[in-house]
Short mmCIF file of C-alpha atoms and ligand atoms in Angstrom, two decimals:
data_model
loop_
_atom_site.label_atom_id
_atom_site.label_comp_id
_atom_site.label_asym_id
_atom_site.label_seq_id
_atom_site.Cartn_x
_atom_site.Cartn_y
_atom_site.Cartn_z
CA UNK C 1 -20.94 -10.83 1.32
CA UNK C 2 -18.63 -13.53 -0.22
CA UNK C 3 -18.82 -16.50 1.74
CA UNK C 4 -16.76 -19.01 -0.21
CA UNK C 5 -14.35 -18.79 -2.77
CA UNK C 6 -12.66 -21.32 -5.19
CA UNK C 7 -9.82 -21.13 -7.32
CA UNK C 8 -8.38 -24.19 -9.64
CA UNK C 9 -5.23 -24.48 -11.90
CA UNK C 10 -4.22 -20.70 -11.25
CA UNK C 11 -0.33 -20.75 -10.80
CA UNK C 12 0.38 -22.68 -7.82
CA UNK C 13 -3.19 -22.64 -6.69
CA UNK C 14 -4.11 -26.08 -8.21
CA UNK C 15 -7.17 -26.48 -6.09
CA UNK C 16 -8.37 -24.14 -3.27
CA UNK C 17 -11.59 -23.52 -1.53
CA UNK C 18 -12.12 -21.14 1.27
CA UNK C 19 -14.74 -19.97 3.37
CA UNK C 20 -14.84 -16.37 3.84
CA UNK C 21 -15.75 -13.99 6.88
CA UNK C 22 -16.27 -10.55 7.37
CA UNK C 23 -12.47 -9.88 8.03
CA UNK C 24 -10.05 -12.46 6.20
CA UNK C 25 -6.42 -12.37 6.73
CA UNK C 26 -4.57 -14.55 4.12
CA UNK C 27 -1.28 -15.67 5.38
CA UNK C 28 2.19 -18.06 4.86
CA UNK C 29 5.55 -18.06 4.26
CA UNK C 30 7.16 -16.32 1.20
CA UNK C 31 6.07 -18.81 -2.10
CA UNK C 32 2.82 -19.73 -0.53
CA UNK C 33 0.46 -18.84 -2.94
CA UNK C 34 -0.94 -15.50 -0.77
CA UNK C 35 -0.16 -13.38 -4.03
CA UNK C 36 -1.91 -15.76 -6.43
CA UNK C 37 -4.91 -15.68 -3.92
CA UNK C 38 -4.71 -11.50 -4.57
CA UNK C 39 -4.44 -11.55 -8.11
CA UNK C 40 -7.39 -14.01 -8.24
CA UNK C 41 -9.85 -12.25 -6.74
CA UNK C 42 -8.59 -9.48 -8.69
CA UNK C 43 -8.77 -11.39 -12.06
CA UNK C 44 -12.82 -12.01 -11.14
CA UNK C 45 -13.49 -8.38 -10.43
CA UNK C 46 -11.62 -7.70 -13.89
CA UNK C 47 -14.22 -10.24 -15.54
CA UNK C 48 -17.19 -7.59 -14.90
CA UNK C 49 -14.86 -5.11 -16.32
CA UNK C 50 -14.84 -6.43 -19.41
CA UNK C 51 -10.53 -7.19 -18.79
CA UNK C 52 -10.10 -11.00 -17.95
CA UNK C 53 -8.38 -11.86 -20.65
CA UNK C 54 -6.32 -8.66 -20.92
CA UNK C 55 -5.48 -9.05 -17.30
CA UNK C 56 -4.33 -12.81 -18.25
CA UNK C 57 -2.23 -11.62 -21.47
CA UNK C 58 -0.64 -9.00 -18.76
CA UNK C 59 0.48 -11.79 -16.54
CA UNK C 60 2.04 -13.56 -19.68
CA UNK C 61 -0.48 -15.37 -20.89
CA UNK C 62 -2.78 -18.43 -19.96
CA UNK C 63 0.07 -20.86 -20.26
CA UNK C 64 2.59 -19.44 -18.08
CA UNK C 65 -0.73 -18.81 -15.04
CA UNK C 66 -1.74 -22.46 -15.73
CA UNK C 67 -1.03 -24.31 -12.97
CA UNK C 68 2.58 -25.79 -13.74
CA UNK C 69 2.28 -29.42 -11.87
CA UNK C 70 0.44 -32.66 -12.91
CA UNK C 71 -3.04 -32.56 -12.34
CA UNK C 72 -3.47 -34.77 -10.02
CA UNK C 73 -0.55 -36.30 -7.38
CA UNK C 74 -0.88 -40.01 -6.74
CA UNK C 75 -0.39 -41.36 -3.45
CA UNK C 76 2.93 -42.24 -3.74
CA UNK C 77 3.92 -38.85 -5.10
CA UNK C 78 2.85 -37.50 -1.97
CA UNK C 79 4.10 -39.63 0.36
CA UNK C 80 7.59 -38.98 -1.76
CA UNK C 81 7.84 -43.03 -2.37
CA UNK C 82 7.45 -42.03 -6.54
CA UNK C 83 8.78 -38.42 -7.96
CA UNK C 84 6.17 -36.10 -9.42
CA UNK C 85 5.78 -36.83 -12.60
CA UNK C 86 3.12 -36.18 -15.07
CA UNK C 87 0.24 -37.92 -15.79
CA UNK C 88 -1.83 -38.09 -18.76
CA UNK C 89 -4.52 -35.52 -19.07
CA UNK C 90 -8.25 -36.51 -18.13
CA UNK C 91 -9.86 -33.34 -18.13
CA UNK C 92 -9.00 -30.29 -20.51
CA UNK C 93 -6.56 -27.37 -19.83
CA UNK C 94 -8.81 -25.21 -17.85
CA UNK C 95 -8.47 -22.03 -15.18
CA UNK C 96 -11.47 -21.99 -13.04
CA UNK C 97 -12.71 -19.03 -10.53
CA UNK C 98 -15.59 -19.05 -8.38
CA UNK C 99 -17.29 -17.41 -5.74
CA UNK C 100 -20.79 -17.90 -3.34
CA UNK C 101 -22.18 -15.47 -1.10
CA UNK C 102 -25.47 -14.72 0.76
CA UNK C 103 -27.06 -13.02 -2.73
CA UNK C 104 -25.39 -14.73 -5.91
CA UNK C 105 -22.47 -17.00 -6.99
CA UNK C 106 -20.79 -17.17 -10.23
CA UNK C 107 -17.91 -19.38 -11.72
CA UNK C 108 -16.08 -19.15 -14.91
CA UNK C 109 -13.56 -21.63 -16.54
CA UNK C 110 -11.21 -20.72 -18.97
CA UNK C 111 -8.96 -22.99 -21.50
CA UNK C 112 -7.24 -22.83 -24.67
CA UNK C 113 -9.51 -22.02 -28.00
CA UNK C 114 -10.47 -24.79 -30.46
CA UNK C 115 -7.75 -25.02 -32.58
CA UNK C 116 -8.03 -22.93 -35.63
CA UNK C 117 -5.27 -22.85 -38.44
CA UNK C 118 -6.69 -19.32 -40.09
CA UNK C 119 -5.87 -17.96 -36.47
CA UNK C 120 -3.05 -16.34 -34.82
CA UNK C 121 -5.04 -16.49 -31.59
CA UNK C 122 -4.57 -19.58 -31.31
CA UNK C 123 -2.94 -19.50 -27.53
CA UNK C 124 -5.70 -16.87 -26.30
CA UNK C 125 -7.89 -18.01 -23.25
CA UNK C 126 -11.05 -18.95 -24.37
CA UNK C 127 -14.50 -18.09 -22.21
CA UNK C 128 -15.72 -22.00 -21.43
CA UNK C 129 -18.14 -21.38 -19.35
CA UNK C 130 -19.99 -19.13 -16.74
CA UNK C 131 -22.54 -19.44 -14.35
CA UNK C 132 -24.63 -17.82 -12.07
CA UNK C 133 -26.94 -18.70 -9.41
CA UNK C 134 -28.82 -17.23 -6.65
CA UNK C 135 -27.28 -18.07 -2.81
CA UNK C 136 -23.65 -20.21 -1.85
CA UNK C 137 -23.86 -22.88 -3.59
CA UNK C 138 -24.94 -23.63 -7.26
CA UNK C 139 -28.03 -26.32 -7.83
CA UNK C 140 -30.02 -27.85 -9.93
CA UNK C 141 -33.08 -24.92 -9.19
CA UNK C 142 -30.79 -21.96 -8.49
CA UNK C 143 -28.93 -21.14 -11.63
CA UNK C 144 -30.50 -18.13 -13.59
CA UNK C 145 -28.00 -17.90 -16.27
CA UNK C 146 -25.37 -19.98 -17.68
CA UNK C 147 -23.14 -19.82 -20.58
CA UNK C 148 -21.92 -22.79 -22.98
CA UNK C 149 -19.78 -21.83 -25.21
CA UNK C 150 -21.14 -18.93 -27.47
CA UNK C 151 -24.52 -19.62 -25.96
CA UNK C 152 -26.00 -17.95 -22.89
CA UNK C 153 -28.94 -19.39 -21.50
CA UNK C 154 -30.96 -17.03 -19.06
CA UNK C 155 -33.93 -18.36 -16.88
CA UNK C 156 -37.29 -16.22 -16.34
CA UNK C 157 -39.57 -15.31 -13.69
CA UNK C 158 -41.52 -18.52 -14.89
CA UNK C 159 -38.39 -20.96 -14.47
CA UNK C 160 -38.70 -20.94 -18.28
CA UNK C 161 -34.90 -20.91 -19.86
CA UNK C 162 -34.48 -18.88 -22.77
CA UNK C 163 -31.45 -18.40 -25.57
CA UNK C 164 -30.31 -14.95 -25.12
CA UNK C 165 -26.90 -14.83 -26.70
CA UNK C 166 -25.74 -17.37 -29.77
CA UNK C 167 -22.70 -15.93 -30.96
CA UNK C 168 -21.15 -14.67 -27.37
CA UNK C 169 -17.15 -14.11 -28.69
CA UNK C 170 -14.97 -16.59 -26.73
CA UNK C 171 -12.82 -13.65 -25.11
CA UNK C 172 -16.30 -11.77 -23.75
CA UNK C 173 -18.07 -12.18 -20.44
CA UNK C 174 -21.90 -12.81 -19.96
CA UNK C 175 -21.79 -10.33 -17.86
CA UNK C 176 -20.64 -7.50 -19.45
CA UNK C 177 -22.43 -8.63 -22.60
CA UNK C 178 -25.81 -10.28 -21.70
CA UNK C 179 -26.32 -7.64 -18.50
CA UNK C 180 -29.86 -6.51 -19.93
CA UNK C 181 -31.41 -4.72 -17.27
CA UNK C 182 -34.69 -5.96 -18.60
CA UNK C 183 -34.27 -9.49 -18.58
CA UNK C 184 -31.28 -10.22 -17.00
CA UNK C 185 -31.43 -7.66 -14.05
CA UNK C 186 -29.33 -10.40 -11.79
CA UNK C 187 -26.36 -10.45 -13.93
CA UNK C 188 -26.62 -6.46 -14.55
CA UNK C 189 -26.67 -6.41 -10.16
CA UNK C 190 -24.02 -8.89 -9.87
CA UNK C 191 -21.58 -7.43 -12.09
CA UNK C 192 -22.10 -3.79 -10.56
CA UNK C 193 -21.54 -5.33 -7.16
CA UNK C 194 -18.23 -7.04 -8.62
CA UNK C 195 -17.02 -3.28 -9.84
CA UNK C 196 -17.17 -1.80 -6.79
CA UNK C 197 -14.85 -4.34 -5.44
CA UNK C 198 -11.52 -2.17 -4.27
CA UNK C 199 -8.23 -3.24 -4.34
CA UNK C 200 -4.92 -1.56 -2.66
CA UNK C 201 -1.46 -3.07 -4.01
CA UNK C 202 1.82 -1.27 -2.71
CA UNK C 203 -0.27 2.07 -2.55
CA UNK C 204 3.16 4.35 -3.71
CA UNK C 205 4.96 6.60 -1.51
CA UNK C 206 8.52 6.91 -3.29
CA UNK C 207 9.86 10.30 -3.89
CA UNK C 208 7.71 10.74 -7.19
CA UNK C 209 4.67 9.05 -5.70
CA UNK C 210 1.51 11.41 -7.23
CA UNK C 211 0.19 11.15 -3.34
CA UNK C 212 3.06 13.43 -2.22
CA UNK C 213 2.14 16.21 -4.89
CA UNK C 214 -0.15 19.08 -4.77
CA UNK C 215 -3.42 18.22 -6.84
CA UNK C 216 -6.55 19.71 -7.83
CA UNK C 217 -9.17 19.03 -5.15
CA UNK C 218 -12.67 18.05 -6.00
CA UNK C 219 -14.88 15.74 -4.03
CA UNK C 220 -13.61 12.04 -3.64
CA UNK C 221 -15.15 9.11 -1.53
CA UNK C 222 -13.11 6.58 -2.77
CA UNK C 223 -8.94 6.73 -3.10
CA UNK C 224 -7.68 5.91 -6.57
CA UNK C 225 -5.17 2.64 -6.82
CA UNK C 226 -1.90 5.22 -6.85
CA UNK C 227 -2.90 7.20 -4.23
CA UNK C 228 -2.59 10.36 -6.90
CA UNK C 229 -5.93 11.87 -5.47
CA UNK C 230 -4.83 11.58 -1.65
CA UNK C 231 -5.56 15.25 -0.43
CA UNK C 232 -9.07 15.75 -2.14
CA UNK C 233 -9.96 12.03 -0.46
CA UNK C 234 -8.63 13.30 3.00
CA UNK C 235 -10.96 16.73 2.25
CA UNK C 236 -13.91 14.41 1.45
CA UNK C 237 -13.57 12.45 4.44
CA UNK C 238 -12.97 15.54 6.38
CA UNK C 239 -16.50 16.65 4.92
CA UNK C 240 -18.71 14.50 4.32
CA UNK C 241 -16.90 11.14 6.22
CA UNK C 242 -16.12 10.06 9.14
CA UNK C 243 -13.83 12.99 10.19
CA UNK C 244 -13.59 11.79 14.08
CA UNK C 245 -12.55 8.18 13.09
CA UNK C 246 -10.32 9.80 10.74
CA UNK C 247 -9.09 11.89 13.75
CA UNK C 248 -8.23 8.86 15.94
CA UNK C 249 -6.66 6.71 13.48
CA UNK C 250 -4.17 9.21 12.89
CA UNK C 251 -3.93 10.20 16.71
CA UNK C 252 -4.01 6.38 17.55
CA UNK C 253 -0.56 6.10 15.06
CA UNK C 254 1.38 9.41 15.92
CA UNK C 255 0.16 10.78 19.55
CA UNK C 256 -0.81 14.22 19.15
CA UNK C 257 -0.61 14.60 15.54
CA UNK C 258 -3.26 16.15 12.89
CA UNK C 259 -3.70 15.92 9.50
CA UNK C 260 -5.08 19.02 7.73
CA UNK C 261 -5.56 19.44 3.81
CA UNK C 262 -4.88 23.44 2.53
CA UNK C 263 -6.38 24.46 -1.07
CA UNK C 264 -4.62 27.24 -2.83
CA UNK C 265 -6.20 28.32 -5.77
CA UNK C 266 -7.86 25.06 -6.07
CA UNK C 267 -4.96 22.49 -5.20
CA UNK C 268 -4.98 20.74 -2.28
CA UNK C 269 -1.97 19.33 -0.40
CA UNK C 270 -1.74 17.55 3.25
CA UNK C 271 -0.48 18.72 5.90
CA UNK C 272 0.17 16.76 9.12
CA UNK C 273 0.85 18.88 12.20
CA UNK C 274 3.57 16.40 14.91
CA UNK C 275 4.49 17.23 18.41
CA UNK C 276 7.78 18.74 18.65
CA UNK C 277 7.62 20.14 15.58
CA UNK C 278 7.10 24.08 14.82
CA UNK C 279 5.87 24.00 11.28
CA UNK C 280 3.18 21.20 9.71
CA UNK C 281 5.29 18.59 7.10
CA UNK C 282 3.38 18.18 3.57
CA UNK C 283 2.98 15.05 2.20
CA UNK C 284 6.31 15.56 0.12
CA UNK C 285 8.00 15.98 3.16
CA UNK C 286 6.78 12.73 5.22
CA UNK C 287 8.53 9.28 5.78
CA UNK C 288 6.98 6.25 3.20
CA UNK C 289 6.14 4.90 6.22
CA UNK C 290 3.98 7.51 7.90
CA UNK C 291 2.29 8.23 4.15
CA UNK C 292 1.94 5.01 3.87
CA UNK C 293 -0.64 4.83 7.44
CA UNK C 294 -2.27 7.67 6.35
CA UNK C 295 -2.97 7.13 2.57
CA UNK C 296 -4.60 3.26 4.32
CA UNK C 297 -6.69 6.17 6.51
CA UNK C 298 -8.04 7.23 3.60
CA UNK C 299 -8.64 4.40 2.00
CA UNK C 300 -10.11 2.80 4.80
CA UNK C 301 -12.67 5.71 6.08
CA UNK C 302 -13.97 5.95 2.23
CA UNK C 303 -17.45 7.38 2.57
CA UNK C 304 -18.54 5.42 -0.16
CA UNK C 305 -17.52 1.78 1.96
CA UNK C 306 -17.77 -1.01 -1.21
CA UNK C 307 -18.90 -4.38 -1.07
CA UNK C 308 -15.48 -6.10 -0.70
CA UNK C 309 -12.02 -4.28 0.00
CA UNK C 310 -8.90 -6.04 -0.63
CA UNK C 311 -5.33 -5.29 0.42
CA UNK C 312 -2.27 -6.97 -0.25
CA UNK C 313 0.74 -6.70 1.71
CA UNK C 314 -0.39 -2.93 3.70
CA UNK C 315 2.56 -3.74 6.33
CA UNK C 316 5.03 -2.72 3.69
CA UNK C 317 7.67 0.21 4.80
CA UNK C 318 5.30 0.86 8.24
CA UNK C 319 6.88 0.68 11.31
CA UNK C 320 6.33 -1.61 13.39
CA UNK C 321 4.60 0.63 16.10
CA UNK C 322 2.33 1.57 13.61
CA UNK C 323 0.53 -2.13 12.54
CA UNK C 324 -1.70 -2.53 16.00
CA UNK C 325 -2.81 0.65 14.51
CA UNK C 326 -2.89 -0.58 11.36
CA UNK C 327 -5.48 -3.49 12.64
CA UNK C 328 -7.78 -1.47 14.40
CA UNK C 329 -8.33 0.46 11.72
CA UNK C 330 -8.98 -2.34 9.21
CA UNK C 331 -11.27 -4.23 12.28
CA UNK C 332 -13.08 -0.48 12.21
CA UNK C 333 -13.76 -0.70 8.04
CA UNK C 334 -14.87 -4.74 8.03
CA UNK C 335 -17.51 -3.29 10.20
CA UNK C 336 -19.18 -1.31 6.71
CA UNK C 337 -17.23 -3.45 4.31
CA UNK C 338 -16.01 -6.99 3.67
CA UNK C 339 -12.49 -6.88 4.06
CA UNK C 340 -9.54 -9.39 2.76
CA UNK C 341 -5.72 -8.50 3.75
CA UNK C 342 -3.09 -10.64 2.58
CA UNK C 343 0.06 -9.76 4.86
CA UNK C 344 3.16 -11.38 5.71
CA UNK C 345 3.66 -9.74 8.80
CA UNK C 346 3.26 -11.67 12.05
CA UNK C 347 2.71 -8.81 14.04
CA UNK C 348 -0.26 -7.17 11.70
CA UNK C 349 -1.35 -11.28 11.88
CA UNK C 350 -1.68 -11.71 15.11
CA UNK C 351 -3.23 -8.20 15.86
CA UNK C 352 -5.88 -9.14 12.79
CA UNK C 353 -6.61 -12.65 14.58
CA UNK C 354 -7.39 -10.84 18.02
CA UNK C 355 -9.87 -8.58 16.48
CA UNK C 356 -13.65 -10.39 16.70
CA UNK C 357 -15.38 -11.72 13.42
CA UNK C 358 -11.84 -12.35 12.22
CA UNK C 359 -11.05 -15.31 10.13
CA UNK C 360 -7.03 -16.39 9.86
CA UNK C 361 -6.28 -18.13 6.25
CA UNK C 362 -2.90 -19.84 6.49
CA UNK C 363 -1.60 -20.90 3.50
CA UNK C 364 1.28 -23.49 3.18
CA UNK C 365 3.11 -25.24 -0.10
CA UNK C 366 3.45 -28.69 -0.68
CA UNK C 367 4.72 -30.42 -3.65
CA UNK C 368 4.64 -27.02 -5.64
CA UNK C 369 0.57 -26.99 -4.80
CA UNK C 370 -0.77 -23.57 -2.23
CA UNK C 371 -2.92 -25.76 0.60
CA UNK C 372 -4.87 -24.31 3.01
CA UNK C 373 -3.95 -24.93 6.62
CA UNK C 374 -6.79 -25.77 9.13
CA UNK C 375 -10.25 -26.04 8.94
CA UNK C 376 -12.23 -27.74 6.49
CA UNK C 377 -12.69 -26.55 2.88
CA UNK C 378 -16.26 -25.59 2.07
CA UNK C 379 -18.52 -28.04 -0.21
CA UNK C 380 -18.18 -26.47 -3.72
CA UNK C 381 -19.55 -28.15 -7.26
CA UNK C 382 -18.08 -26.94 -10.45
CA UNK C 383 -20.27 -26.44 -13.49
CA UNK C 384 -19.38 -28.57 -16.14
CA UNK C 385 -18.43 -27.00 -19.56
N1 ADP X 401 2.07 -21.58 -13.23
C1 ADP X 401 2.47 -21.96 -12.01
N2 ADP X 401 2.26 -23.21 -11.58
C2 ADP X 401 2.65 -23.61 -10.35
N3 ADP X 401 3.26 -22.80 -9.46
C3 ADP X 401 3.49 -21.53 -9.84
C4 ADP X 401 3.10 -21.03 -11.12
N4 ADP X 401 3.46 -19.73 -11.19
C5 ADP X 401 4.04 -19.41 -10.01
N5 ADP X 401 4.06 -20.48 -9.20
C6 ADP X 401 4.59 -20.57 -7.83
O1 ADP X 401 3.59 -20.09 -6.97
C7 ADP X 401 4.18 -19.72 -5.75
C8 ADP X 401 3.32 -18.69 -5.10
O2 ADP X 401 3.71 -17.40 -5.41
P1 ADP X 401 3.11 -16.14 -4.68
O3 ADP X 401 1.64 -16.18 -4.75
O4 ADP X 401 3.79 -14.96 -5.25
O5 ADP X 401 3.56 -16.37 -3.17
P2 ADP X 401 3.60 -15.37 -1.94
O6 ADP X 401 2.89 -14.11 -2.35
O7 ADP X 401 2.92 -16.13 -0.84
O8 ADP X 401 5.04 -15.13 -1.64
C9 ADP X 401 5.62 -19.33 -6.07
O9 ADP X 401 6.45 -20.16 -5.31
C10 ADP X 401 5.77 -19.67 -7.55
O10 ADP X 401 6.95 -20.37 -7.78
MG1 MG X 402 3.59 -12.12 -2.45
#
């Protein structure tokens, strides 16, 4: 389990530290920072996918995700006595992400390449540094490997540090390139831990949405991004899952009502059986809303529960009726997984924050910087490069 996480010059989130629980709900007004916080966490997991620095170049570049403001604010910037202005630069350009947890913590920092007239890559984020160490917080006796540079550095059994990497490229990971399961079996755990982090953004239920068409079933325990494998993960569930919880979510939404997946000659579609209603609707024929709940069912119930689940903004197109629901289902799935849900609605908010274990995250923005509301930020040391 995560316990803290840290975040520094990433758009508006200049510098913020959080401690983390089993069930997290990030909140704030519109502009807060809650998206940054998403794509964040979502920019680490891409590191042991090999895809930080695609997944930068996708949100236009390093420059334009740097945070925009001075780097520091003087006193009388924030009491509003002087304007912001800039100041001049003490420490390089750098994006930094970090997390500890009960088993590891890592960090990374990422800047702007040495410069390099023969190259045209000359604005592509450049690898710094990475680091990771056993337990919360990183010391002086818990690191096992760190990276300089093109130079990774892994410690052994003995406490004896050895050069494993000298010519690491600046836009690849140490751990998706020094993961040796012989000698660096840490990095090789961490980094499968960090892909099977899941993430659900705007699951789709337009018109077109792949969830509302027929598809070929086979067995799925976890729901794909876009939803497109929605009746073979309901069958799964149905299965091999938690078919009663299943059951009840659904029941505990739409009173009376069943969802049922049919297979003809090897596609499957959903069906959902209403009171009142003489015939089942398929999924083409359901409200975004009510597709919505149910495609969150099936992400939720996954019979393969991962490490960390995030979800950004679920409340979007459900009814109101349907997010008390909504929490009790994502209180049921922090009890298997570690759960983070950044919402905006009050209502899914407050039902979150009466639901034990259940940690509230308000965010807030002042002078162009994301702060966190309440509570003290956790202790947090960032390597040096
Ligand atoms: N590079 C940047 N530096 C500073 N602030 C930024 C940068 N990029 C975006 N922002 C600001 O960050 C704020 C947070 O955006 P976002 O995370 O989408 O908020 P929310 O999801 O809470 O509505 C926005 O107000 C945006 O103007
Ligand atoms: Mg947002």
């Amino acid at each position: 389990m995560l316990t803290r996480l840290a975040i520094s010059g990433y758009r508006s989130l200049r510098d913020v530290r959080i401690v983390l629980g089993p069930l997290n709900v990030v909140t704030g007004a519109n502009g807060s920072g809650k998206s940054s916080l998403y794509r964040a966490l979502k920019l680490l997991a891409d590191i042991a996918q090999g895809r930080i620095i695609q997944s930068l170049a996708a949100e236009g570049g390093l420059q334009s995700t740097l945070w925009a403001g001075p780097e520091s604010f003087s006193r009388a910037m924030k009491t509003g006595r002087q304007s912001v202005q800039g100041t001049v630069r003490k420490s390089p350009v750098s994006l930094k992400l970090g997390f500890g947890g009960t088993d590891y913590g890592y960090a990374i920092d990422l800047g702007l390449p040495l410069p390099d007239s023969t190259s045209k890559f000359s604005s592509d984020p450049a690898i710094k540094s990475e680091n990771l160490w056993t337990g919360e917080m990183m010391g002086r006796s818990n690191v096992f490997a760190t990276r300089s540079g093109p130079g990774v550095r892994i410690r052994d059994d003995s406490g004896a540090w050895r050069l494993a990497y000298e010519h690491l490229s600046t836009f690849d990971s140490m751990m998706t390139h020094c993961s040796d399961p012989h000698d660096a079996v840490e990095l090789l755990r961490l980094r499968e831990q960090m892909r099977d982090w899941r993430f659900y953004d705007h699951l789709r239920t337009d018109r077109d949405a792949p969830a509302r068409k027929p598809q070929v079933g086979t067995y799925t325990p976890v729901l794909a991004g876009d939803g497109a494998d929605f009746g073979a993960a309901v069958q799964t569930i149905r299965e091999i899952g938690a078919s009663d919880e299943m059951d009840e979510a659904v029941a505990d939404a739409f009173p009376g009502a069943r969802i049922e997946v049919t297979s003809q000659g090897g596609m499957f579609e959903l069906e959902m059986t209403q009171h009142g209603l003489l015939r089942p609707l398929k999924a083409s024929e359901l409200s975004d809303g009510t597709l919505r709940y149910l495609l969150l069912v099936a992400a939720l119930l996954s019979p393969r529960p991962p490490a960390l689940m995030v979800l950004n903004e679920p409340e979007t197109s459900l009814h109101p009726d349907l997010l008390a629901p909504l929490a009790r289902l994502i209180a049921q799935a922090a009890k298997r997984s570690q759960i983070v849900v950044v919402s905006h609605a009050a209502a899914l908010v407050s039902a979150l924050d009466a639901e034990p274990d259940s940690r509230q995250i308000f965010l807030e923005k002042r002078l162009g910087e994301t702060v966190v509301l309440d509570g003290v930020p956790p202790s947090w040391t960032w390597p040096t490069r």
